[in-house]
Tab-separated table of C-alpha atoms and ligand atoms in Angstrom:
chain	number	residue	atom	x	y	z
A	1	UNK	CA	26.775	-52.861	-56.996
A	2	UNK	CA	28.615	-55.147	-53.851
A	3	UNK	CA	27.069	-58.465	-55.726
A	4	UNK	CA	27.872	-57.252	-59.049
A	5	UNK	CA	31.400	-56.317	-58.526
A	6	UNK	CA	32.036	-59.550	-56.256
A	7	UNK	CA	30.825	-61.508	-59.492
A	8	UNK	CA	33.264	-59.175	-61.723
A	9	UNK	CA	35.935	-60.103	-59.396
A	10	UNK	CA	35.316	-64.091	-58.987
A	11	UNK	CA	35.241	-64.122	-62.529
A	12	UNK	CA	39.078	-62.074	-62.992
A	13	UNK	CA	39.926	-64.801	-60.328
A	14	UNK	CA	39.200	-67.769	-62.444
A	15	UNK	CA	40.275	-66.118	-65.683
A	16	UNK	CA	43.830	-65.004	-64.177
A	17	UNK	CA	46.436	-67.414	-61.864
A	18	UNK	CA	47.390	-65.233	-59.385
A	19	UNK	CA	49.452	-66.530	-56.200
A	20	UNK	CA	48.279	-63.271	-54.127
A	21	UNK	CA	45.786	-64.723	-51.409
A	22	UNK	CA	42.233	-63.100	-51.345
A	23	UNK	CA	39.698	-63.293	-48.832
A	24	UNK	CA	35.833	-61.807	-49.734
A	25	UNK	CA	33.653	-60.445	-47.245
A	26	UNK	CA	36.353	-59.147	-44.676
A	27	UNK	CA	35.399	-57.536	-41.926
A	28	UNK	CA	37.129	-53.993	-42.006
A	29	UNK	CA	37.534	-53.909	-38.576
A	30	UNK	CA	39.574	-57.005	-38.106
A	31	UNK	CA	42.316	-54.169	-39.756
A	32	UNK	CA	42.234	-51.494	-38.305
A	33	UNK	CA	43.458	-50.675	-34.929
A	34	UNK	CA	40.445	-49.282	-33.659
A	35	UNK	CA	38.688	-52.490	-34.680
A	36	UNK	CA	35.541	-50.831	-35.601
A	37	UNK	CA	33.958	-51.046	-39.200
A	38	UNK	CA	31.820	-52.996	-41.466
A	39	UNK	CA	32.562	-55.377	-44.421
A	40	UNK	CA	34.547	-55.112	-47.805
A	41	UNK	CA	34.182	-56.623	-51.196
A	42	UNK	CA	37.547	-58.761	-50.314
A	43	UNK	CA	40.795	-57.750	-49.284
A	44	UNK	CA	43.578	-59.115	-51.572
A	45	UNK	CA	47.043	-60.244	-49.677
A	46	UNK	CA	49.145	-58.718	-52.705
A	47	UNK	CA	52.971	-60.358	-53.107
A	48	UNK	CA	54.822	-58.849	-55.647
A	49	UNK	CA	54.478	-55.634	-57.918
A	50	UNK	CA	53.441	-57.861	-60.769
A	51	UNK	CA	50.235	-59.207	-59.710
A	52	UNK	CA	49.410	-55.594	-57.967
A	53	UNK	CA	49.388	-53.871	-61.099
A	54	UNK	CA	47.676	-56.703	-62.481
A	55	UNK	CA	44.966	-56.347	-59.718
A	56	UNK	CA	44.674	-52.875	-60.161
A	57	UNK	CA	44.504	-52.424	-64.049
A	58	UNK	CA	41.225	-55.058	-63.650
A	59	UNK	CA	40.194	-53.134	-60.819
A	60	UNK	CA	40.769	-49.947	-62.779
A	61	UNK	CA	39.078	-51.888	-65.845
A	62	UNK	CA	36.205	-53.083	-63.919
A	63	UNK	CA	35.794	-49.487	-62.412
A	64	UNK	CA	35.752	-51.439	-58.504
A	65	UNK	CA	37.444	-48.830	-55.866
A	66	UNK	CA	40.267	-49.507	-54.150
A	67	UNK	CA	41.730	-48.935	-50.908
A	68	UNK	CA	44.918	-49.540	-49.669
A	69	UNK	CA	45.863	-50.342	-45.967
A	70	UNK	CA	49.319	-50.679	-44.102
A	71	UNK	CA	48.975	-51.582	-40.606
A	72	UNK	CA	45.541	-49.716	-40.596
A	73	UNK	CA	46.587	-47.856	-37.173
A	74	UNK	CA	45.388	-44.517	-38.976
A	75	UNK	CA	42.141	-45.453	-40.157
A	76	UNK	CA	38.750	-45.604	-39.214
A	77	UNK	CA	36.194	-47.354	-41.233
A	78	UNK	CA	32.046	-46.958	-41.244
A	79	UNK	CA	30.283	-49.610	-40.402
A	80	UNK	CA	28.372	-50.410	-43.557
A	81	UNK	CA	29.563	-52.764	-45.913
A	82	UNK	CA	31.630	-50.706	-48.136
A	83	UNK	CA	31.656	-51.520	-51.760
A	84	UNK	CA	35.189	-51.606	-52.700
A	85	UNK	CA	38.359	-53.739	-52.637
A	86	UNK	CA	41.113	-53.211	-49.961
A	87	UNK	CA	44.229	-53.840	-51.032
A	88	UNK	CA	47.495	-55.425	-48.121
A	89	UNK	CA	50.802	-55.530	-49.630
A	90	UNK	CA	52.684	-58.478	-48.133
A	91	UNK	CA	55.305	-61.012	-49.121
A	92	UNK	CA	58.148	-58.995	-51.955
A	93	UNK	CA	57.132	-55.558	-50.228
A	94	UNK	CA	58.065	-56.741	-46.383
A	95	UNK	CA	62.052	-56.168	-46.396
A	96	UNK	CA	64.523	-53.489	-45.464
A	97	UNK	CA	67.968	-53.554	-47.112
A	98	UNK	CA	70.648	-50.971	-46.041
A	99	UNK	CA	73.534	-50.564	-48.953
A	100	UNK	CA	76.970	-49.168	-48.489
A	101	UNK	CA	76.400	-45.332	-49.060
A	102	UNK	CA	75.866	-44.898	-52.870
A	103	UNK	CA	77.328	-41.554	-53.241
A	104	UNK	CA	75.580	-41.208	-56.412
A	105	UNK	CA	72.167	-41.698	-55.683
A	106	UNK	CA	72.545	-41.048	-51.877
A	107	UNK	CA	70.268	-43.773	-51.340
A	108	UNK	CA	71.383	-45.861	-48.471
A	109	UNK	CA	68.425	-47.685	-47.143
A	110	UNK	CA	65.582	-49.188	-48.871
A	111	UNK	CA	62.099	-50.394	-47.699
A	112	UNK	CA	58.897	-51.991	-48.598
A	113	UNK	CA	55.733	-50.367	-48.069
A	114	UNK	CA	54.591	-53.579	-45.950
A	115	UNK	CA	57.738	-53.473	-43.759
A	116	UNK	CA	57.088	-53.013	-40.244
A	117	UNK	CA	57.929	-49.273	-38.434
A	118	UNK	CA	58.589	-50.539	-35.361
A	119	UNK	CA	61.459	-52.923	-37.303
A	120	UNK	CA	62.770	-50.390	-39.479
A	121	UNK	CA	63.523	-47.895	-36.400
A	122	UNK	CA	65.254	-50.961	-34.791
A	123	UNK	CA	66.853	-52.381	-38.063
A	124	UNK	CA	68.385	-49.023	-39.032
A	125	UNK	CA	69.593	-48.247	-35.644
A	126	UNK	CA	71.388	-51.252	-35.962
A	127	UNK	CA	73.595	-50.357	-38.735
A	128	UNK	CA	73.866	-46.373	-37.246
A	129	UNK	CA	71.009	-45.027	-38.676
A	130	UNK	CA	68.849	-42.301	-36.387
A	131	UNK	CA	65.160	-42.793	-36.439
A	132	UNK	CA	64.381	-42.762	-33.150
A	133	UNK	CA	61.766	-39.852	-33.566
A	134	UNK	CA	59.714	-42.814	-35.118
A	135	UNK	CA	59.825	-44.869	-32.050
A	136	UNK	CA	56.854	-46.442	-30.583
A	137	UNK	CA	54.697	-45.904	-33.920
A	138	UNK	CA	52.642	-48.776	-35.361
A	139	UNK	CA	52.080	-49.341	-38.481
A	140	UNK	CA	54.001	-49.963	-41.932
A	141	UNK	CA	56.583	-47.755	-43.695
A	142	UNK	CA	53.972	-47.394	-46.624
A	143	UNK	CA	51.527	-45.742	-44.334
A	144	UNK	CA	53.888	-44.001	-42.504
A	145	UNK	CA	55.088	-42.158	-46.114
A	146	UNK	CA	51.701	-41.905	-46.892
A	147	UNK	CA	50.935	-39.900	-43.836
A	148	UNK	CA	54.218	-38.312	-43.099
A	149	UNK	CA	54.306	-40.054	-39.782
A	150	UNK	CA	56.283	-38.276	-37.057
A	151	UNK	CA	55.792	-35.269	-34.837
A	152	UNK	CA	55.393	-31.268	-35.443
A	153	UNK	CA	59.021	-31.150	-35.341
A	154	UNK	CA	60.093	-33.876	-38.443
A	155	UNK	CA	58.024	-36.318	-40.113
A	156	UNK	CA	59.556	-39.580	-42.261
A	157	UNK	CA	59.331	-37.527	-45.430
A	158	UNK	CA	62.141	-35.156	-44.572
A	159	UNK	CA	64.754	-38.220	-45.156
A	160	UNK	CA	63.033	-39.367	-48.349
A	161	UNK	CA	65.173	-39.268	-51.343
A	162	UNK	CA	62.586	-41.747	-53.543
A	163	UNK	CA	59.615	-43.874	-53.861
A	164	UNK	CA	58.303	-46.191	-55.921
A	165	UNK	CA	54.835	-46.650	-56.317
A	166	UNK	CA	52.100	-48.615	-58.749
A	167	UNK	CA	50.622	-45.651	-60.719
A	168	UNK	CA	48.833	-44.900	-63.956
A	169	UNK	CA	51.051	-44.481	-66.979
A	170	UNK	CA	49.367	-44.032	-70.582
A	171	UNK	CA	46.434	-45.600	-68.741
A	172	UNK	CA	47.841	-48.688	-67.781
A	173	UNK	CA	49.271	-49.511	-63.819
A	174	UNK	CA	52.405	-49.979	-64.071
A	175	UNK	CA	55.886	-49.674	-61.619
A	176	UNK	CA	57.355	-46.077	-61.566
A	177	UNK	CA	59.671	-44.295	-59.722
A	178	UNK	CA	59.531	-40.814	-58.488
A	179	UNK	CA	62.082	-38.443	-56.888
A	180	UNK	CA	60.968	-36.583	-53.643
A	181	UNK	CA	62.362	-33.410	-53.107
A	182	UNK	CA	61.938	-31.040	-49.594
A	183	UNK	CA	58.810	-29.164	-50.888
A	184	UNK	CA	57.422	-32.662	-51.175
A	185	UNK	CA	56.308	-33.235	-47.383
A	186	UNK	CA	54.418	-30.936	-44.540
A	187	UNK	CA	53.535	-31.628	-41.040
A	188	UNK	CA	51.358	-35.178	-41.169
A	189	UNK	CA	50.611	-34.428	-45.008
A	190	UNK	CA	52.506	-36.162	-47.780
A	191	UNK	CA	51.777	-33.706	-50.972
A	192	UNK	CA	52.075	-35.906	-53.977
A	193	UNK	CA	49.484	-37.130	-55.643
A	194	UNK	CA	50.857	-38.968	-58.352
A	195	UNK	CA	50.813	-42.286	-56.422
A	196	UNK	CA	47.572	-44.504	-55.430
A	197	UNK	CA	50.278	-47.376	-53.865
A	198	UNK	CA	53.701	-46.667	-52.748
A	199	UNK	CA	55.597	-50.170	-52.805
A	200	UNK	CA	59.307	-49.423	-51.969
A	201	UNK	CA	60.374	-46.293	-50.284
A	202	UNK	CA	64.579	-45.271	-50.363
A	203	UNK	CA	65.987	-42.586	-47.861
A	204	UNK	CA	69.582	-41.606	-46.403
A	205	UNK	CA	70.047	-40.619	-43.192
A	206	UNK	CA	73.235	-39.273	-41.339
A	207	UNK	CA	74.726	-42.041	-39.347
A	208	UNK	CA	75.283	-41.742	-35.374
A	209	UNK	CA	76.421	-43.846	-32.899
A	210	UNK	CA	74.381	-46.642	-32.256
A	211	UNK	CA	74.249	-46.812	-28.516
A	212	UNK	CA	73.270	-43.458	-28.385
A	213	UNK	CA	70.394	-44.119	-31.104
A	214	UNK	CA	68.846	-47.234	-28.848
A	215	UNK	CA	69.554	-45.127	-25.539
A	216	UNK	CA	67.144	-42.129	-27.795
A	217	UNK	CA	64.895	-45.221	-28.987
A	218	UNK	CA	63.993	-46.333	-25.260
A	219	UNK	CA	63.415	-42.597	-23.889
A	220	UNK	CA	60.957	-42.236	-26.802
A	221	UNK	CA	59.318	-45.040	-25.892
A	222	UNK	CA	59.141	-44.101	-22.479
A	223	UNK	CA	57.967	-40.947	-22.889
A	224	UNK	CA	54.887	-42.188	-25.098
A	225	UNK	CA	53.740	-44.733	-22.594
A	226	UNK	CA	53.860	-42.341	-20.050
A	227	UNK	CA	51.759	-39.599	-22.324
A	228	UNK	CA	49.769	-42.132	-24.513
A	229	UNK	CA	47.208	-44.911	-24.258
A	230	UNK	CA	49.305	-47.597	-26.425
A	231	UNK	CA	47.415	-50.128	-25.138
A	232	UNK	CA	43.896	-49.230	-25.805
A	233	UNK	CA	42.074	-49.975	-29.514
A	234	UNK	CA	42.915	-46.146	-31.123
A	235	UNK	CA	44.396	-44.837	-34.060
A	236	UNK	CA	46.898	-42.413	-32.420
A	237	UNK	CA	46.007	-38.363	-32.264
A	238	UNK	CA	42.647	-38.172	-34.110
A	239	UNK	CA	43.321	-34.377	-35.240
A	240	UNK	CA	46.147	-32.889	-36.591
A	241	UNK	CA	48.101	-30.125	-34.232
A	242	UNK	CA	47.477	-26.641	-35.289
A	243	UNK	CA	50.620	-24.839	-36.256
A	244	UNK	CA	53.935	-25.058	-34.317
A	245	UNK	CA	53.324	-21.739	-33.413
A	246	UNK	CA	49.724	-22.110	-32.031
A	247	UNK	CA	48.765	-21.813	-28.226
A	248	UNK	CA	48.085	-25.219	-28.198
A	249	UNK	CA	48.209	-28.534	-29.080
A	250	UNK	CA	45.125	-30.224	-30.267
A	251	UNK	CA	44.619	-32.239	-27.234
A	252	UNK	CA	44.952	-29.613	-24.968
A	253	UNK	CA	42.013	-27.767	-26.500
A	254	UNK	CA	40.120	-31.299	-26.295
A	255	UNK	CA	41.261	-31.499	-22.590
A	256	UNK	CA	40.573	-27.912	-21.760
A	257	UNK	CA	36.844	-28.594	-22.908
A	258	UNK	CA	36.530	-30.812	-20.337
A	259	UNK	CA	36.146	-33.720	-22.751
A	260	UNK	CA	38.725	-36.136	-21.104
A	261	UNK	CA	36.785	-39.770	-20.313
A	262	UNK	CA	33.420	-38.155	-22.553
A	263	UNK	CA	31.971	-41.226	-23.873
A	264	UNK	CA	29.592	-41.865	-26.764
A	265	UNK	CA	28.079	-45.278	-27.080
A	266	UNK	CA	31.060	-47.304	-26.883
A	267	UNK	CA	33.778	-44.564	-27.558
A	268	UNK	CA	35.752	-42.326	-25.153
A	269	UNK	CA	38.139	-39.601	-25.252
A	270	UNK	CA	41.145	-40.936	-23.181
A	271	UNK	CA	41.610	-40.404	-19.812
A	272	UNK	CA	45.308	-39.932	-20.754
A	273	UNK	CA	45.766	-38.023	-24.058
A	274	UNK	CA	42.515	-35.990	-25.125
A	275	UNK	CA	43.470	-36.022	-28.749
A	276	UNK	CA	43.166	-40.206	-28.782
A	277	UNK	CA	39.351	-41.310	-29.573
A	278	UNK	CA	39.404	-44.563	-28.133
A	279	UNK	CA	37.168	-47.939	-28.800
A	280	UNK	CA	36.855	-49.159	-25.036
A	281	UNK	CA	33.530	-50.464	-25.056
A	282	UNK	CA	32.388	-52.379	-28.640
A	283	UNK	CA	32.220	-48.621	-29.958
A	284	UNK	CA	30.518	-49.230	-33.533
A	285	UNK	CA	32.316	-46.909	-36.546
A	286	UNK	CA	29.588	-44.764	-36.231
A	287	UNK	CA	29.866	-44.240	-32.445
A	288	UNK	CA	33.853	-43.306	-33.011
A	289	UNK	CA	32.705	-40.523	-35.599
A	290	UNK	CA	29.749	-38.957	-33.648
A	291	UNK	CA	32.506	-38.795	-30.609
A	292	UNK	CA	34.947	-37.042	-32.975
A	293	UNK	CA	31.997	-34.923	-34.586
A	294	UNK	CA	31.227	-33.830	-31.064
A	295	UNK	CA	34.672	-33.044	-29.810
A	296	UNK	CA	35.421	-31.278	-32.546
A	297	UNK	CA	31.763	-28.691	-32.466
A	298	UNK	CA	33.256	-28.114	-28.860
A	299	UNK	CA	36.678	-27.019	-29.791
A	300	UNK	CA	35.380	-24.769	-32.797
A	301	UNK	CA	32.908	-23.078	-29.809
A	302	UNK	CA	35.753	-22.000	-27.688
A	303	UNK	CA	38.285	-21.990	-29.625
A	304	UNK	CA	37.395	-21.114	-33.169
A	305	UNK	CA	39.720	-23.677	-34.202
A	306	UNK	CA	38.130	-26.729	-36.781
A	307	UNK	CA	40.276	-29.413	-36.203
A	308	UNK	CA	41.454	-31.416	-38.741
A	309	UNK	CA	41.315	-35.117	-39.250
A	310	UNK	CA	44.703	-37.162	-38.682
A	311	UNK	CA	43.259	-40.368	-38.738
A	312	UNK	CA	42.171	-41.323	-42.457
A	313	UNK	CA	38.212	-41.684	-42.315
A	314	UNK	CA	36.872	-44.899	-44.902
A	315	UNK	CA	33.370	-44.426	-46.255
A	316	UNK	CA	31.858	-41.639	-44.186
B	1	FAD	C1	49.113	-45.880	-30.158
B	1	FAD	C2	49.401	-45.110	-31.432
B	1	FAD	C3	50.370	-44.103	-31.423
B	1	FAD	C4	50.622	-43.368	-32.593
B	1	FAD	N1	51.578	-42.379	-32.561
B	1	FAD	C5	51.838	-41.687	-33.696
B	1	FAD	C6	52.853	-40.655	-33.711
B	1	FAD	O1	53.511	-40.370	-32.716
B	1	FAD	N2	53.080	-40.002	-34.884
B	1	FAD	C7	52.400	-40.296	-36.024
B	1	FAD	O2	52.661	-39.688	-37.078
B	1	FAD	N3	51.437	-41.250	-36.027
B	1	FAD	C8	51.147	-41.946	-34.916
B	1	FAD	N4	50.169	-42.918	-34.921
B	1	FAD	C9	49.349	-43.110	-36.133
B	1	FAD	C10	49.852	-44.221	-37.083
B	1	FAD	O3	50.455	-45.256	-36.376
B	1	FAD	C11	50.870	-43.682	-38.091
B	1	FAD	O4	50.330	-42.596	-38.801
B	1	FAD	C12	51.323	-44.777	-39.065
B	1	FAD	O5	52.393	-44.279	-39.820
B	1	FAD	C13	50.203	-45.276	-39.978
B	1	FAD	O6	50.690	-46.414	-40.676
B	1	FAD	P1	49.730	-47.595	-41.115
B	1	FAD	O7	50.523	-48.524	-41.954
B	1	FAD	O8	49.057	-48.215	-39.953
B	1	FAD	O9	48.685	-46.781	-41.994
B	1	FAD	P2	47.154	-47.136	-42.349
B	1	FAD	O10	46.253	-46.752	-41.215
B	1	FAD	O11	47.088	-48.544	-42.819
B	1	FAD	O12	46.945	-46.144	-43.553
B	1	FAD	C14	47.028	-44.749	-43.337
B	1	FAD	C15	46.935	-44.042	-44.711
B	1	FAD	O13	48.051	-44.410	-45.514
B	1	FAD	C16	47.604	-44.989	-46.726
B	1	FAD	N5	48.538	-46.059	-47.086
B	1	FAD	C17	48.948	-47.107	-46.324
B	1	FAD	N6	49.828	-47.862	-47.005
B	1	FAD	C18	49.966	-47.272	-48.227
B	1	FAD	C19	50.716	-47.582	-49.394
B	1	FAD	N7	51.525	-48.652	-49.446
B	1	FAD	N8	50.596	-46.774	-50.471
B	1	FAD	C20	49.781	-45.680	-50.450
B	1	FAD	N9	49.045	-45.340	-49.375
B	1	FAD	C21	49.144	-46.127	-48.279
B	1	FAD	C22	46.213	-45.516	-46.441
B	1	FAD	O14	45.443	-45.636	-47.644
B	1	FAD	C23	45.690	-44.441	-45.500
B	1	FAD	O15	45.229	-43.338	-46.231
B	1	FAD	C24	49.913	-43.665	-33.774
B	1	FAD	C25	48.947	-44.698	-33.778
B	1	FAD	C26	48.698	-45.403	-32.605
B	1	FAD	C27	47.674	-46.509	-32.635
């Protein structure tokens, strides 16, 4: 099926004029931060929400899979070539714009899914806005939606008022808006499932003082390079916490086990936070998942716990 769907999609290229770059044969791992995994169909560099739904009513047509990826610092890929299309939204979807409060709508600041995290907490901070609970995560704002990026105590979806995403509509791909409401997010889970890409994202946020917000920023910062390994290949916690409530945290289970600096093939637990699985040694796809298989058969012993996966697993 890989030959006969990269023929299906050569053929779309020279039948359609698209300005959205595409490169075949990508090596998965070149995006993802854990730089582990094996080759795609192509990846296509998508610019505006034209050619996107374009891409994905052939894709649809041509019945090819689809992934999408953001900054791909929550994903881990397997190492053989998988037959689908991943799909990096660039160019029209990499902006932030913050309005004068719109009492209507209560939308003040808008995003593209390809914007930057690490901007937008910075960006927004700059005109008064508080994100500083998102400081120090990787990534884009599309994937951080997707995955209700934050902590146990608030996640990015909390502040959502809308989205706007490429979805199916009387069969066709096509630009819709939806309106997200409280029951709409949980801890690291974003509930719906209307959306396969989310292209803009609008939230409103109470406004502080600014000095304060950068003063928050750089203690957040601080704190996570004293507790995490930010500069090792990894994909941030691997499993989910357990409940607020629970004894403890995911990688204090890990760590309790003894599993700190346990190594398979060419990936470790870290020597500084248990819950990241970390690439240190040319650690294949395969190697990463064993590791987390492994970790998590020892938690489940002692602590009849199954862990959950954070980190979004691609062709396993
Ligand atoms: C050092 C480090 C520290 C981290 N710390 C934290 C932390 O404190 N809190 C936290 O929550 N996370 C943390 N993470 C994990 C990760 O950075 C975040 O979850 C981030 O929000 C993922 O964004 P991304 O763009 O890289 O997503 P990707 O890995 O690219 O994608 C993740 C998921 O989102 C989907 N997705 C991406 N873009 C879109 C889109 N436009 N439309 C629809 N679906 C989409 C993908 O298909 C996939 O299922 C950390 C990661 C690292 C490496």
């Amino acid at each position: 099926m890989f030959d006969l769907n990269t023929k299906k999609i050569k053929k779309f290229l020279r039948d359609t004029t698209l300005e959205s770059e595409v490169k075949f044969f990508q090596e998965t791992s070149g995006f993802s931060s854990l730089k582990a995994g094996g080759k795609c169909i192509c990846i296509f560099f998508v610019i505006n929400i034209k050619e996107l739904c374009r891409i994905l009513n052939f894709l649809k047509k041509a019945d090819i899979s689809f992934y999408v990826i953001g900054g791909g610092t929550n994903t881990l890929f397997a190492d053989d070539s998988i037959d689908a299309v991943v799909i990096k939204l660039t160019g029209d979807f990499d902006y932030v714009k913050i309005a004068a409060e719109n009492k209507k709508s209560g939308n003040i600041i808008s995003a593209g899914a390809a914007y930057s995290l690490e901007r937008f907490v910075v960006e927004t901070a700059k005109n008064g806005f508080d994100f500083s609970f998102l400081a120090g995560i990787p990534g884009t704002v599309g994937g951080a939606v997707a995955g209700n990026a934050g902590s146990l105590q608030s996640g990015i979806c909390r502040y959502l008022k809308s989205i706007r995403y490429a979805g199916l509509k009387e069969h066709s791909f096509s630009s819709l808006d939806a309106k997200i409401s409280g029951d709409d997010y949980a801890y690291r889970s974003f509930k719906l499932d209307i959306f396969p890409v989310i292209t803009d994202i609008h939230l409103t946020a109470d406004s502080s003082d600014r000095t304060e917000i950068f003063k928050k920023i750089r203690n957040n910062i601080k704190i996570k390079k004293s507790a995490q390994p930010l500069n090792t290949k990894n994909a941030g916690c691997f499993f989910k916490n357990p409940s607020a409530e629970a004894e403890y945290s995911s990688g204090e289970m890990i760590d309790i086990c003894g599993l700190k600096g346990f190594k398979y093939g060419g990936a470790r637990v870290s020597l500084k936070h248990a819950n990241f699985l970390e690439n240190y040694d040319n650690a294949s796809g395969e190697d990463i998942y064993i590791l987390s298989k492994i970790v998590k058969d020892f938690v489940k012993k002692r602590f009849k716990i199954d862990l959950e996966y954070e980190v979004k697993l691609v062709g396993f």
